[in-house]
Structures are given as structure tokens and as C-alpha cells.
Amino acid sequence: MDNCRNQMIEMMLKQDTYIYFHIDFVNNGWHLENNPLFPDFTMSETDNPIEDLLKNDRLFGEDREKLRFLLNKLKDEGSFSKNDKYLKFQFRLMGEKQGVDWYEMRIYPFFDDSGKKVASLNGSFMKMNEREVKNRNILNFYTNDKNPAIFADIMAKRIKEDIDNKYAVIQFDVIGFKFINDKYGEAIGNEILHHINDILDLYCSEEQIYSRLSADVFMVVIPYKEMSDIYSFIRGLEAGMIGYKDIRYSFAFGVFLVEDRSMPTRLMGDSAGLARSSIKGNALENIGFYNNEFKANLRTKRSIEERMKAALNNNEFVMFLQPKYSISDSSIIGAEALVRWIDPEEGIIPPDKFIPVFEKNGFIVKMDQHIWECACKHIRSWIDSGIKPVPISVNVSRVHLTDSKFVDCLNDLVEKYDIPKDLLELEITESADNINANSMIKLAKVKGFRLLMDDFGSGYSSLNTLKSTPFDVLKIDRSFFSTSMESQRGQKIISHTISMSKDIGLDLIAEGVETKEQADFLYDCGCNTAQGFLYSRPVPEDMFDKLMKNNNATEHGA
Ligand code: C2E
Ligand code: CA
Ligand code: CA
């Protein structure tokens, strides 16, 4: 029997015309209709042709994943909507002799009297002709209602007319898609986009409409009743899209909930896009909801960009210094340079407000260089006035790590102020393995700078990067132990991290130390260097010098 069915699938697949099949959920059987090869053929097997296809070993591996996804959808009655005309599924079979054959399967659901439960499915297989395959590969994303311009009209109409439903606009993209393109090549990048598109095609019901906006950015518009509908929609979609062949990647989703139905669709999309970019870099949450704060942020961003150049010329970017202490004897052993924007009208603007903007528009390069120069100047002033200098670490944004200019710049500064190189240390946040950034970090090392891995444990850095990068010091992020300290297990992780770092010859400093207990615990674990509010906040240069003076005085017993 099995043999006979497999033969039939093979025959079905060979046909150039439509082959129909019918799956009856009540009897759990299937039969072929209007089939020239098998007139009046009926079978009451518990299987169905989709499952048979799944077993066919000519089916492409990636398409098998998608087919499984489709089967699950068919089994989950809730995922069908009465307005669904049909589901389309395109798949590849290894050609019998050579090459690849494309097929399209369409599945038409029929509903029982309640209108909810799928009672039976009619389906068809069809071999795609050359033109259809070509269209698929070139135009898949941009045909008909998937074209962004046409999509905007459809979306506006839906939202305006369907007043019984609330609507959510969801935008998403692949995190680090450029990196995937660089690493695996553009062809694979395109395959991944097709894969995402196929899953969207399968997953979205007639009421859930989608379009590809650009590159790896997609938009879906869905009606919803409860917020949980949105979450489960996104999680289900994500589960289907994630991973292609053995390439892993993740997504960033932004959601805008429509309130004003007459709002231009472009603005709705932009708002979802803002929500999407707001969660970038957040390792724990990948769904962001738009709120009104974003608008305010956008306004500040604009005003920051308008003012930044003049601010640099007016010396409004000021270096503050936060001392680093030895836990055992509370002496100052170094400092970190942290920028503050002192605006004549607004007062002190904290770096979190403007650094992300500068990192996006590239201005961070100029601003950092300015702070590096402040640090060198300050070290020079210590030497000139006979004060025993301590090293100052400066932050080096990842934006610098695209080329070797930053090393030249640092070298020039050290020469210009004629200071020992070991007094200027570099704090770098290491994120994903990036070959280019790594070679830049190595270059800085070769040129003799001492390197601190910033924010270790914050989710960006990993033990893995420790192996391949030449850092001298591990800077344990405050989030690492503020949350971990509470549990025994967390404490173990910290103490093991500390002993492991020592084993491989890395020095350590803990940042964000706020309580005596934290300092004691670190000390017990073997970390004797700390920076944090327990000791001092970042302070202006002259205040720092006073701290140093007091420190030297106590050190000498006066
Ligand atoms: P970061 O490099 O991790 O700097 C440490 C941040 O932790 C500083 O925030 C510091 O004020 C804060 N901090 C220190 N001790 C404590 C503590 O005990 N508790 C708490 N809750 N916080 C503490 P700040 O100065 O606001 O700087 C924020 C971030 O902005 C920095 O994080 C750094 O990534 C960036 N940044 C600051 N200055 C510069 C700069 O000149 N260039 C670049 N590229 N980035 C900078
Ligand atoms: Ca830092
Ligand atoms: Ca840090």
C-alpha cells in the first residue's frame, strides 16, 4: 500500500497540470479527484499527501522545514481564518536526472457549520514553468499586493474600513543581516530573505497582510483583540523564520498600535520602525512597542544633531574623571575619562542621551578624539606639577574600529603631550566576533596600549572573544554582579570568572560598585580593583586632583 501511494506522489509530481487532492478531516482520509491517472481513486488512509511529500527524499532540506511548518499550521485549527482563500506553498525537488524542479501546492480550506473548524481541505500540486520560477526568484517580494506602494493602499483601506477590529503594525528585520551577507555571501543572504518571505506567506492568514519594505525589513499588519494576540502572532512567526540551513540569526520586532485610523500609513510604518530600532542591542527583549516618548526622543535627536558641531567648538564637551580604587587600601590607582556635555542653557547632558546619536552619525570620532586629548593634557599637567600620575582610561567607541586611524590619532596625542604610553589606557566594548574590529584591537596592542575589555558580562562580550583578542584587563560590568550577587549561583559565576581571568593572565576591575558588601565580596574572590559610587562619582578634573591630593596625604600618613 505504501509503495502504491509513494508511486502516486511521484506521478502527481510529474504532471504538468493541476493534480487535485482532498483531505477530509472527519474521516481522516484523503483521495484524489479529477485525476486523469487515477479516475475515482479513493483511499482512506490516516495519512495525507502532504505527509507523503514530507517523506519524499527528493524534497529539499530547507523546504522540508517549511513543509513541517505548514503541516503544523493545518493541524492548528485556530491558525486558519474563514477569509483565507487558499494557502500557497512552493517547494523544490531534486530533479530525477539533474537540476531542480519547482512545484506549487495550493490548499483550500473548507469550514464546518460553525465556521471555525476546518472540515476538509482541497489541494492541488502543480509543476511550475520556467517563467513562474524566474518570477518567483526575482519578483517574489515585489509582486502584486507585496509591492510596498500597493501594500500601503491595501493597508490604509483595511484599517479604515474594518472598524470592528483593532490593528497593529509590526515591522521587523534580521539582526546583523549585513554581517550574514559578509560572512556567507549575498546569495545565501537572498535565500534567507526568500525563506522569510515563504514563511510569512504560509503563516499569515488572509487578514494578516505583509510586505517587504527594503533589504531585510518586513512589515505585517494584523487585526487583534488582546495584546496577547500580538505576542503569540510574533512568537509563532519567529519560530518559523528563525534559522536557515545551519545559519542562526534573530529578529528585532517593532509594534505600533493604531489608534487614529486616518493617520497616514507611512507614519504608522515609521513608528513601528522606531520601536524596532529602539530594542536593538537589547539582548533580552526583541519586541519593542512604540510609545510617545519616541517622538520626544526624535525631537531631541534632531536638536542634538543641530547643536553638536558648535558645541565641540565651544568646548561644551567636558571630561569628567571617575577614580578607580584599590579595595584593600582605598587608594586611587587610576581614572576613567567620561564625557559630559555642559550646555549653557540645558546644563549637564549625560552621555547616554547623545553618544548613541553620535555613534549613528559618526560624530563620535571627533568627540572621542577631543576627550582623548583632554586626558593626555591632564596627564601632562600632573607630570608638570610634580604630582605622581595615575593611568587614565579613555573610551574608544566601536565606530573607530573600522580602520587604523584611531591608533595613529592616539599615537600622535601621546607624542604631542610627551607622556608615557602606559598612562593612557583604552576601554573597548567587544561585541560579536568581528574580524576587522579584532585586528584593529590587535594593532592597538602592538602599538603598546593597555587594553580594557569594557562592559564584560553585559551580554555583548563573551568568554569566546577573550581567547581571540589581546585584552589586558577585564572590566566587569555592574549589571553582571548587581543581579548575580543576589543568588548563590550568581556569586559562583562571579568568583569563577575572576579566578579564570586570573588564570589566563588578565587583570580585573569591577565597575559600578555601590555597596561595601559588593566590594568585600569582590575582594574575597580575588578582585582588588573597583570603580563605583561607593568610592566616588565621576567628577570634574579639579575635583579629581583634590581627591588625588587627599589620597596621597593619607598614603603618606599625614
Ligand atoms: P561606561 O564606559 O560603562 O562607563 C561607566 C558608566 O557607569 C558611567 O556612566 C558612570 O558614571 C557609571 N557609573 C560609575 N559608577 C557607577 C555606580 O556605582 N553605579 C551606577 N549605577 N553607575 C555607575 P556615564 O558617565 O553616564 O557614561 C555612560 C556611558 O557612555 C559609558 O559607559 C560609555 O559607554 C559612554 N561614554 C561616556 N563617555 C564616553 C566617551 O568619552 N566616549 C565614548 N565613546 N563613550 C563614552
Ligand atoms: Ca568605559
Ligand atoms: Ca563599562
Coordinates of C-alpha atoms and ligand atoms in Angstrom, one line a residue:
M1 CA 0.0 0.0 0.0
D2 CA 2.7 2.4 1.0
N3 CA 4.5 1.7 -2.2
C4 CA 1.4 2.4 -4.2
R5 CA 1.0 5.8 -2.5
N6 CA 4.6 6.8 -3.0
Q7 CA 4.3 5.9 -6.6
M8 CA 1.3 8.1 -6.8
I9 CA 3.0 11.1 -5.3
E10 CA 5.8 10.6 -7.8
M11 CA 3.2 10.5 -10.6
M12 CA 1.5 13.5 -9.2
L13 CA 4.7 15.4 -9.2
K14 CA 5.5 14.6 -12.7
Q15 CA 2.3 16.1 -14.0
D16 CA 2.5 19.5 -15.8
T17 CA -1.1 20.2 -15.0
Y18 CA -3.0 20.5 -11.8
I19 CA -3.5 17.4 -9.7
Y20 CA -6.1 17.7 -7.0
F21 CA -6.3 16.0 -3.7
H22 CA -8.8 16.2 -0.9
I23 CA -8.2 15.8 2.8
D24 CA -11.3 15.0 4.9
F25 CA -10.7 15.8 8.5
V26 CA -13.8 13.9 9.6
N27 CA -12.7 10.6 8.2
N28 CA -9.1 11.5 8.3
G29 CA -8.6 10.2 4.8
W30 CA -7.7 11.6 1.5
H31 CA -8.5 11.0 -2.1
L32 CA -7.6 12.3 -5.4
E33 CA -10.1 14.0 -7.6
N34 CA -10.3 14.8 -11.3
N35 CA -7.1 12.9 -11.7
P36 CA -6.6 11.7 -15.2
L37 CA -4.3 9.0 -14.0
F38 CA -6.5 7.7 -11.1
P39 CA -10.1 8.2 -12.0
D40 CA -12.3 7.8 -9.0
F41 CA -9.4 6.8 -6.8
T42 CA -10.2 7.0 -3.1
M43 CA -8.2 5.9 -0.1
S44 CA -9.0 6.1 3.5
E45 CA -5.6 6.2 5.0
T46 CA -4.8 8.2 8.1
D47 CA -2.0 9.9 6.2
N48 CA -2.3 12.7 3.7
P49 CA -0.4 13.7 0.6
I50 CA 1.4 16.4 2.4
E51 CA 2.9 14.0 4.8
D52 CA 3.8 11.7 2.0
L53 CA 5.6 14.6 0.3
L54 CA 7.4 15.2 3.5
K55 CA 8.8 11.7 3.4
N56 CA 10.0 12.1 -0.2
D57 CA 13.7 12.1 -0.2
R58 CA 14.0 14.4 -3.3
L59 CA 12.5 17.2 -1.3
F60 CA 15.0 20.0 -0.4
G61 CA 16.0 20.1 3.2
E62 CA 15.1 23.7 3.7
D63 CA 11.7 23.2 2.1
R64 CA 11.1 20.3 4.4
E65 CA 11.3 22.6 7.3
K66 CA 8.8 24.9 5.7
L67 CA 6.5 22.0 4.9
R68 CA 6.6 20.9 8.5
F69 CA 5.6 24.4 9.5
L70 CA 2.7 24.2 7.0
L71 CA 1.6 20.8 8.5
N72 CA 1.5 22.2 12.0
K73 CA -0.5 25.1 10.7
L74 CA -3.0 22.8 9.1
K75 CA -3.3 20.9 12.3
D76 CA -3.8 24.0 14.4
E77 CA -7.3 25.0 13.5
G78 CA -7.0 28.4 15.2
S79 CA -4.4 29.5 12.7
F80 CA -6.9 29.4 9.8
S81 CA -9.2 32.2 9.1
K82 CA -12.5 31.9 7.3
N83 CA -11.4 34.5 4.8
D84 CA -8.4 32.5 3.8
K85 CA -9.0 31.7 0.2
Y86 CA -6.0 29.4 -0.1
L87 CA -2.6 28.7 1.2
K88 CA 0.3 28.7 -1.3
F89 CA 3.4 26.6 -0.8
Q90 CA 6.2 26.5 -3.3
F91 CA 8.8 23.8 -2.9
R92 CA 11.8 22.2 -4.7
L93 CA 12.5 18.6 -5.6
M94 CA 15.9 17.4 -6.7
G95 CA 15.3 16.6 -10.4
E96 CA 15.2 13.0 -11.3
K97 CA 18.2 13.2 -13.6
Q98 CA 19.6 16.5 -12.7
G99 CA 18.7 20.1 -11.8
V100 CA 15.9 21.3 -9.6
D101 CA 12.1 21.2 -10.2
W102 CA 9.8 23.8 -8.6
Y103 CA 6.2 22.9 -7.6
E104 CA 3.4 24.9 -6.2
M105 CA 0.9 23.4 -3.8
R106 CA -2.3 25.3 -3.0
I107 CA -4.5 24.3 -0.2
Y108 CA -8.1 25.5 0.0
P109 CA -9.8 25.0 3.4
F110 CA -13.5 24.3 3.9
F111 CA -15.1 25.0 7.2
D112 CA -17.7 23.2 9.2
D113 CA -21.1 24.7 10.0
S114 CA -19.7 26.6 13.0
G115 CA -17.4 28.3 10.5
K116 CA -14.4 27.8 12.8
K117 CA -13.2 24.3 12.4
V118 CA -11.6 23.3 9.2
A119 CA -13.6 20.3 7.9
S120 CA -11.7 19.4 4.9
L121 CA -9.0 20.7 2.5
N122 CA -8.8 20.6 -1.2
G123 CA -5.4 20.9 -2.6
S124 CA -3.5 20.9 -5.8
F125 CA 0.0 20.3 -6.9
M126 CA 1.4 21.9 -10.0
K127 CA 4.8 21.9 -11.5
M128 CA 5.9 25.5 -12.1
N129 CA 7.1 26.5 -15.5
E130 CA 10.3 28.4 -16.2
R131 CA 8.7 31.8 -16.2
E132 CA 7.0 31.2 -12.9
V133 CA 10.2 30.1 -11.3
K134 CA 12.0 33.1 -12.6
N135 CA 9.3 35.4 -11.4
R136 CA 9.5 33.8 -8.0
N137 CA 13.2 34.4 -7.7
I138 CA 13.2 37.9 -8.9
L139 CA 9.9 39.3 -8.1
N140 CA 8.7 37.2 -5.2
F141 CA 8.9 40.2 -2.8
Y142 CA 7.6 42.9 -5.1
T143 CA 4.6 41.4 -7.0
N144 CA 1.1 42.5 -6.6
D145 CA 0.0 43.2 -3.1
K146 CA 3.5 42.7 -1.8
N147 CA 4.7 45.8 -3.6
P148 CA 5.2 48.4 -0.9
A149 CA 3.2 51.1 -2.7
I150 CA 0.2 48.9 -3.4
F151 CA 0.5 47.5 0.1
A152 CA 0.2 50.9 1.6
D153 CA -3.1 51.4 -0.1
I154 CA -4.4 48.0 0.9
M155 CA -3.3 48.6 4.5
A156 CA -5.0 52.0 4.7
K157 CA -8.2 50.6 3.3
R158 CA -8.3 47.7 5.7
I159 CA -7.6 49.8 8.8
K160 CA -10.1 52.5 7.8
E161 CA -12.9 50.2 6.9
D162 CA -12.6 47.3 9.3
I163 CA -13.7 49.3 12.4
D164 CA -14.7 46.1 14.3
N165 CA -11.0 45.3 14.7
K166 CA -8.1 47.0 16.4
Y167 CA -4.9 46.9 14.2
A168 CA -1.2 46.5 15.0
V169 CA 1.5 47.4 12.6
I170 CA 4.6 45.2 13.0
Q171 CA 7.9 45.9 11.4
F172 CA 10.9 43.5 11.8
D173 CA 14.3 42.9 10.4
V174 CA 17.1 40.4 10.8
I175 CA 19.6 41.5 13.4
G176 CA 23.0 41.8 11.8
F177 CA 21.9 40.9 8.3
K178 CA 24.8 42.8 6.9
F179 CA 27.1 40.5 8.9
I180 CA 25.4 37.4 7.5
N181 CA 25.8 38.8 3.9
D182 CA 29.5 39.5 4.6
K183 CA 30.1 36.1 6.2
Y184 CA 28.1 33.8 4.0
G185 CA 27.8 35.8 0.8
E186 CA 25.0 37.6 -0.8
A187 CA 23.4 34.6 -2.5
I188 CA 22.8 33.0 0.9
G189 CA 21.6 36.3 2.2
N190 CA 19.0 36.3 -0.5
E191 CA 18.0 32.7 0.2
I192 CA 17.3 33.7 3.8
L193 CA 15.1 36.6 2.6
H194 CA 13.2 34.2 0.4
H195 CA 12.8 31.8 3.3
I196 CA 11.4 34.5 5.5
N197 CA 9.1 35.6 2.7
D198 CA 7.9 32.0 2.3
I199 CA 7.2 31.6 6.0
L200 CA 5.3 34.8 6.0
D201 CA 3.3 33.6 3.1
L202 CA 2.4 30.4 4.9
Y203 CA 1.9 31.9 8.3
C204 CA -0.2 34.9 7.6
S205 CA -3.9 34.5 7.1
E206 CA -5.9 36.5 4.7
E207 CA -6.4 39.2 7.3
Q208 CA -2.8 39.4 8.2
I209 CA -1.1 41.2 5.4
Y210 CA 2.6 41.8 4.8
S211 CA 5.1 43.3 2.6
R212 CA 8.9 43.6 2.3
L213 CA 9.8 47.2 2.7
S214 CA 13.5 47.1 1.8
A215 CA 16.5 44.8 2.2
D216 CA 15.7 42.8 5.2
V217 CA 12.9 44.9 6.6
F218 CA 9.4 43.5 6.5
M219 CA 6.1 44.8 7.7
V220 CA 3.0 42.9 8.8
V221 CA -0.4 44.4 9.6
I222 CA -2.7 42.4 11.8
P223 CA -6.1 42.8 13.5
Y224 CA -6.0 41.9 17.2
K225 CA -8.3 41.8 20.2
E226 CA -5.9 41.4 23.1
M227 CA -2.3 42.3 23.4
S228 CA -1.5 38.6 23.8
D229 CA -2.7 38.1 20.2
I230 CA 0.1 40.2 19.1
Y231 CA 2.7 38.4 21.2
S232 CA 1.5 34.9 20.0
F233 CA 1.4 36.0 16.4
I234 CA 5.0 37.3 16.6
R235 CA 6.4 34.3 18.6
G236 CA 4.8 31.8 16.1
L237 CA 6.1 33.7 13.1
E238 CA 9.5 34.0 14.7
A239 CA 9.6 30.2 15.4
G240 CA 9.1 29.6 11.7
M241 CA 11.5 32.1 10.3
I242 CA 14.5 31.5 12.6
G243 CA 17.4 29.6 11.2
Y244 CA 18.1 28.7 7.6
K245 CA 20.3 25.6 6.8
D246 CA 22.5 25.8 9.8
I247 CA 22.8 29.6 9.9
R248 CA 21.3 31.1 13.1
Y249 CA 20.0 34.6 13.3
S250 CA 17.5 36.6 15.3
F251 CA 15.0 39.3 14.7
A252 CA 14.1 42.7 16.0
F253 CA 10.3 43.5 16.1
G254 CA 8.7 46.9 16.5
V255 CA 5.0 47.3 17.1
F256 CA 2.8 50.3 16.6
L257 CA -0.8 50.0 17.8
V258 CA -3.1 52.0 15.5
E259 CA -5.4 54.5 17.4
D260 CA -6.1 57.1 14.8
R261 CA -7.2 55.2 11.7
S262 CA -6.8 58.2 9.4
M263 CA -3.1 58.5 10.2
P264 CA -1.0 58.2 7.0
T265 CA 0.2 54.6 6.7
R266 CA 3.7 55.9 6.2
L267 CA 3.7 57.4 9.7
M268 CA 2.3 54.1 11.1
G269 CA 5.2 52.3 9.5
D270 CA 7.8 54.8 10.7
S271 CA 6.5 54.5 14.2
A272 CA 6.8 50.7 14.1
G273 CA 10.3 51.2 12.7
L274 CA 11.3 53.5 15.6
A275 CA 10.0 50.9 18.1
R276 CA 12.1 48.3 16.2
S277 CA 15.3 50.3 16.3
S278 CA 14.7 51.1 20.0
I279 CA 15.3 47.5 21.0
K280 CA 18.5 47.0 19.0
G281 CA 21.3 45.9 21.3
N282 CA 18.9 44.6 23.9
A283 CA 19.8 41.0 24.4
L284 CA 16.8 40.0 26.4
E285 CA 13.8 41.5 24.6
N286 CA 13.3 41.6 20.9
I287 CA 9.8 43.1 20.7
G288 CA 9.5 46.9 21.2
F289 CA 6.3 48.8 21.4
Y290 CA 6.0 52.4 20.1
N291 CA 5.2 54.9 22.8
N292 CA 5.0 58.7 22.7
E293 CA 8.4 59.1 24.3
F294 CA 9.9 58.1 20.9
K295 CA 8.5 61.2 19.4
A296 CA 10.2 63.3 22.1
N297 CA 13.4 61.4 21.5
L298 CA 13.3 62.0 17.9
R299 CA 12.9 65.7 18.5
T300 CA 15.9 65.7 20.9
K301 CA 17.9 63.7 18.4
R302 CA 17.3 66.4 15.8
S303 CA 18.3 69.2 18.2
I304 CA 21.4 67.3 19.3
E305 CA 22.5 67.0 15.7
E306 CA 21.9 70.6 15.0
R307 CA 24.0 71.7 18.0
M308 CA 26.8 69.2 18.2
K309 CA 29.4 70.9 15.9
A310 CA 29.1 74.2 17.6
A311 CA 29.2 72.5 21.0
L312 CA 32.6 70.9 20.2
N313 CA 34.0 74.3 19.1
N314 CA 32.7 76.0 22.2
N315 CA 34.3 73.3 24.4
E316 CA 30.9 72.1 25.8
F317 CA 32.2 68.5 25.8
V318 CA 34.0 68.3 29.1
M319 CA 36.0 65.4 30.5
F320 CA 35.0 64.1 34.0
L321 CA 37.1 61.6 35.8
Q322 CA 35.9 58.7 37.9
P323 CA 38.6 57.3 40.2
K324 CA 39.5 53.7 40.3
Y325 CA 40.4 52.3 43.7
S326 CA 42.3 49.6 45.3
I327 CA 39.8 47.8 47.5
S328 CA 42.3 46.7 50.1
D329 CA 43.8 50.1 50.9
S330 CA 41.3 52.6 49.4
S331 CA 44.0 54.3 47.3
I332 CA 43.4 55.8 43.9
I333 CA 45.1 53.7 41.3
G334 CA 43.6 55.2 38.1
A335 CA 40.7 57.0 36.5
E336 CA 38.2 56.6 33.7
A337 CA 37.5 59.6 31.4
L338 CA 33.8 60.1 30.9
V339 CA 32.3 62.8 28.8
R340 CA 29.7 65.3 29.9
W341 CA 28.0 67.8 27.6
I342 CA 27.7 71.1 29.5
D343 CA 25.1 73.1 27.6
P344 CA 24.9 76.8 28.6
E345 CA 21.1 76.5 28.7
E346 CA 20.3 72.9 29.5
G347 CA 23.1 72.3 32.0
I348 CA 24.8 68.8 32.1
I349 CA 23.6 66.4 29.5
P350 CA 24.5 62.7 30.3
P351 CA 26.3 60.7 27.7
D352 CA 23.5 58.2 27.3
K353 CA 21.5 61.0 25.6
F354 CA 23.9 61.9 22.9
I355 CA 26.5 59.1 22.5
P356 CA 24.1 56.7 20.7
V357 CA 23.2 59.6 18.3
F358 CA 26.9 60.4 17.7
E359 CA 27.7 56.7 17.1
K360 CA 25.0 56.6 14.4
N361 CA 26.0 59.8 12.6
G362 CA 29.8 59.3 13.0
F363 CA 30.4 62.4 15.1
I364 CA 31.6 60.2 17.9
V365 CA 35.0 60.0 16.2
K366 CA 35.6 63.8 16.6
M367 CA 34.1 63.8 20.1
D368 CA 36.2 60.9 21.4
Q369 CA 39.4 62.4 20.0
H370 CA 38.6 65.6 21.9
I371 CA 38.2 63.6 25.2
W372 CA 41.4 61.6 24.5
E373 CA 43.2 64.9 24.1
C374 CA 41.7 66.2 27.4
A375 CA 43.0 63.0 29.1
C376 CA 46.6 63.4 27.7
K377 CA 46.6 67.1 28.6
H378 CA 45.6 66.3 32.1
I379 CA 48.3 63.6 32.5
R380 CA 50.8 66.2 31.2
S381 CA 49.6 68.7 33.8
W382 CA 50.3 66.1 36.6
I383 CA 53.8 65.5 35.4
D384 CA 54.5 69.2 35.1
S385 CA 53.3 70.0 38.6
G386 CA 55.2 67.1 40.1
I387 CA 52.1 65.0 41.0
K388 CA 52.6 61.3 40.7
P389 CA 50.4 60.4 37.7
V390 CA 47.9 57.5 37.5
P391 CA 46.7 56.0 34.2
I392 CA 43.6 57.4 32.7
S393 CA 41.4 55.1 30.6
V394 CA 39.5 56.6 27.7
N395 CA 36.5 55.0 25.9
V396 CA 37.0 54.0 22.3
S397 CA 33.7 53.7 20.6
R398 CA 33.4 50.7 18.2
V399 CA 32.9 53.1 15.4
H400 CA 36.6 53.7 15.5
L401 CA 37.4 50.1 14.9
T402 CA 36.7 50.1 11.2
D403 CA 40.2 51.4 10.3
S404 CA 43.6 52.0 11.9
K405 CA 43.2 55.8 12.0
F406 CA 42.3 55.8 15.7
V407 CA 45.6 54.2 16.6
D408 CA 47.5 56.9 14.7
C409 CA 45.5 59.5 16.4
L410 CA 46.2 58.1 19.8
N411 CA 49.9 57.8 19.0
D412 CA 50.0 61.4 17.8
L413 CA 48.4 62.6 21.1
V414 CA 50.8 60.6 23.2
E415 CA 53.7 62.2 21.3
K416 CA 52.3 65.7 21.3
Y417 CA 51.9 65.7 25.1
D418 CA 55.0 63.6 25.5
I419 CA 53.5 61.2 28.1
P420 CA 54.4 57.6 28.8
K421 CA 52.2 55.3 26.8
D422 CA 51.2 53.2 29.7
L423 CA 49.4 56.1 31.3
L424 CA 46.8 56.2 28.5
E425 CA 44.6 53.1 28.6
L426 CA 41.8 52.1 26.2
E427 CA 38.4 50.9 27.1
I428 CA 36.7 48.9 24.3
T429 CA 33.4 47.2 24.3
E430 CA 33.8 43.9 22.5
S431 CA 30.6 42.6 20.9
A432 CA 30.1 39.9 18.3
D433 CA 33.1 38.3 16.7
N434 CA 34.1 40.9 14.2
I435 CA 37.3 40.1 12.4
N436 CA 38.1 43.6 11.3
A437 CA 37.5 45.1 14.8
N438 CA 39.6 42.3 16.3
S439 CA 42.5 43.1 14.0
M440 CA 42.2 46.8 14.9
I441 CA 42.3 45.9 18.6
K442 CA 45.4 43.8 18.0
L443 CA 47.0 46.7 16.2
A444 CA 46.4 49.0 19.2
K445 CA 48.0 46.3 21.4
V446 CA 51.0 46.0 19.1
K447 CA 51.5 49.8 19.3
G448 CA 51.8 49.4 23.1
F449 CA 48.5 50.5 24.5
R450 CA 47.0 48.7 27.5
L451 CA 43.5 47.4 26.7
L452 CA 40.5 47.1 28.9
M453 CA 37.5 45.0 27.8
D454 CA 34.6 47.2 28.9
D455 CA 31.2 46.0 30.0
F456 CA 32.2 42.4 30.4
G457 CA 29.1 40.4 31.3
S458 CA 26.6 42.9 29.9
G459 CA 25.6 40.5 27.2
Y460 CA 27.8 41.8 24.4
S461 CA 31.0 40.3 25.4
S462 CA 31.8 36.7 25.8
L463 CA 34.4 34.4 27.1
N464 CA 34.9 33.4 23.5
T465 CA 36.2 36.8 22.5
L466 CA 38.7 36.6 25.3
K467 CA 40.5 33.9 23.5
S468 CA 40.9 35.8 20.3
T469 CA 41.6 39.3 21.5
P470 CA 44.6 40.7 23.3
F471 CA 42.9 42.4 26.2
D472 CA 44.9 43.1 29.4
V473 CA 42.1 43.9 31.7
L474 CA 38.6 42.6 32.1
K475 CA 36.1 45.3 33.3
I476 CA 33.2 43.5 35.0
D477 CA 30.0 45.3 34.2
R478 CA 27.8 46.5 37.0
S479 CA 24.8 44.6 35.7
F480 CA 26.8 41.4 36.0
F481 CA 27.1 41.5 39.7
S482 CA 24.3 43.7 40.7
T483 CA 21.9 41.0 39.6
S484 CA 24.2 38.0 40.1
M485 CA 25.2 38.8 43.7
E486 CA 21.7 38.0 44.9
S487 CA 21.9 34.3 44.2
Q488 CA 24.4 31.8 45.3
R489 CA 24.7 30.6 41.8
G490 CA 25.4 34.2 40.6
Q491 CA 28.1 34.6 43.2
K492 CA 29.7 31.4 42.0
I493 CA 29.7 32.7 38.4
I494 CA 31.5 35.9 39.5
S495 CA 34.1 34.1 41.6
H496 CA 34.8 31.6 38.9
T497 CA 35.0 34.4 36.2
I498 CA 37.5 36.2 38.5
S499 CA 39.7 33.1 39.1
M500 CA 39.5 32.1 35.4
S501 CA 40.6 35.6 34.3
K502 CA 43.5 35.5 36.6
D503 CA 44.4 32.0 35.3
I504 CA 44.7 33.3 31.8
G505 CA 46.7 36.3 33.0
L506 CA 44.0 39.0 32.8
D507 CA 43.8 41.8 35.3
L508 CA 40.4 42.7 36.7
I509 CA 38.4 45.7 37.7
A510 CA 34.8 45.8 38.8
E511 CA 32.7 48.8 37.8
G512 CA 29.5 50.2 39.3
V513 CA 30.4 49.1 42.8
E514 CA 27.9 50.7 45.1
T515 CA 28.0 48.9 48.4
K516 CA 30.5 47.8 50.9
E517 CA 29.2 44.2 50.6
Q518 CA 29.9 44.2 46.9
A519 CA 33.5 45.4 47.5
D520 CA 34.1 42.9 50.2
F521 CA 32.8 40.1 48.1
L522 CA 34.9 41.1 45.1
Y523 CA 38.0 41.3 47.4
D524 CA 37.3 37.8 48.8
C525 CA 37.1 36.5 45.2
G526 CA 40.4 37.9 44.4
C527 CA 39.5 41.2 42.6
N528 CA 41.2 44.1 44.3
T529 CA 40.2 47.0 41.9
A530 CA 36.9 48.8 41.8
Q531 CA 35.2 51.8 40.4
G532 CA 31.8 53.0 41.5
F533 CA 29.6 55.3 43.6
L534 CA 30.8 53.6 46.8
Y535 CA 34.0 55.4 46.2
S536 CA 33.2 58.4 44.0
R537 CA 31.0 59.5 41.2
P538 CA 32.7 60.9 38.0
V539 CA 33.9 64.4 39.0
P540 CA 35.4 67.4 37.2
E541 CA 39.1 67.5 36.7
D542 CA 39.9 69.9 39.5
M543 CA 37.9 67.8 42.0
F544 CA 39.7 64.7 40.9
D545 CA 43.0 66.4 41.6
K546 CA 41.8 67.2 45.1
L547 CA 40.9 63.6 45.6
M548 CA 44.3 62.6 44.5
K549 CA 45.9 65.1 46.9
N550 CA 44.0 63.8 49.9
N551 CA 44.8 60.3 48.8
N552 CA 48.5 60.9 48.7
A553 CA 48.3 62.7 52.0
T554 CA 46.6 59.7 53.7
E555 CA 49.0 57.3 51.9
H556 CA 51.9 59.2 53.5
G557 CA 50.3 59.1 56.9
A558 CA 49.8 62.9 57.1
Ligands
C2E1 P1 30.8 53.1 30.7 O1 32.0 53.2 29.9 O2 30.4 51.7 31.1 O3 31.0 54.0 31.9 C1 30.6 53.7 33.2 C2 29.3 54.3 33.5 O4 28.8 53.9 34.8 C3 29.4 55.8 33.6 O5 28.2 56.4 33.2 C4 29.5 56.0 35.1 O6 29.0 57.3 35.6 C5 28.5 55.0 35.6 N1 28.8 54.5 37.0 C6 30.0 54.5 37.6 N2 29.9 54.0 38.8 C7 28.6 53.7 39.0 C8 27.9 53.1 40.1 O7 28.4 52.8 41.1 N3 26.5 52.9 39.9 C9 25.9 53.2 38.7 N4 24.6 53.0 38.6 N5 26.6 53.8 37.7 C10 27.9 54.0 37.8 P2 28.2 57.6 32.2 O8 29.3 58.6 32.6 O9 26.8 58.1 32.2 O10 28.5 57.0 30.8 C11 27.7 56.1 30.2 C12 28.3 55.5 29.0 O11 28.5 56.4 28.0 C13 29.7 54.9 29.3 O12 29.5 53.7 29.9 C14 30.3 54.9 27.9 O13 29.8 53.7 27.3 C15 29.7 56.1 27.3 N6 30.7 57.1 27.4 C16 30.9 58.0 28.3 N7 31.9 58.9 28.0 C17 32.4 58.5 26.8 C18 33.4 59.0 25.8 O14 34.1 59.9 26.1 N8 33.5 58.3 24.7 C19 32.7 57.2 24.4 N9 32.8 56.7 23.2 N10 31.7 56.8 25.2 C20 31.6 57.4 26.4
CA2 CA 34.0 52.6 30.0
CA3 CA 31.5 49.9 31.4

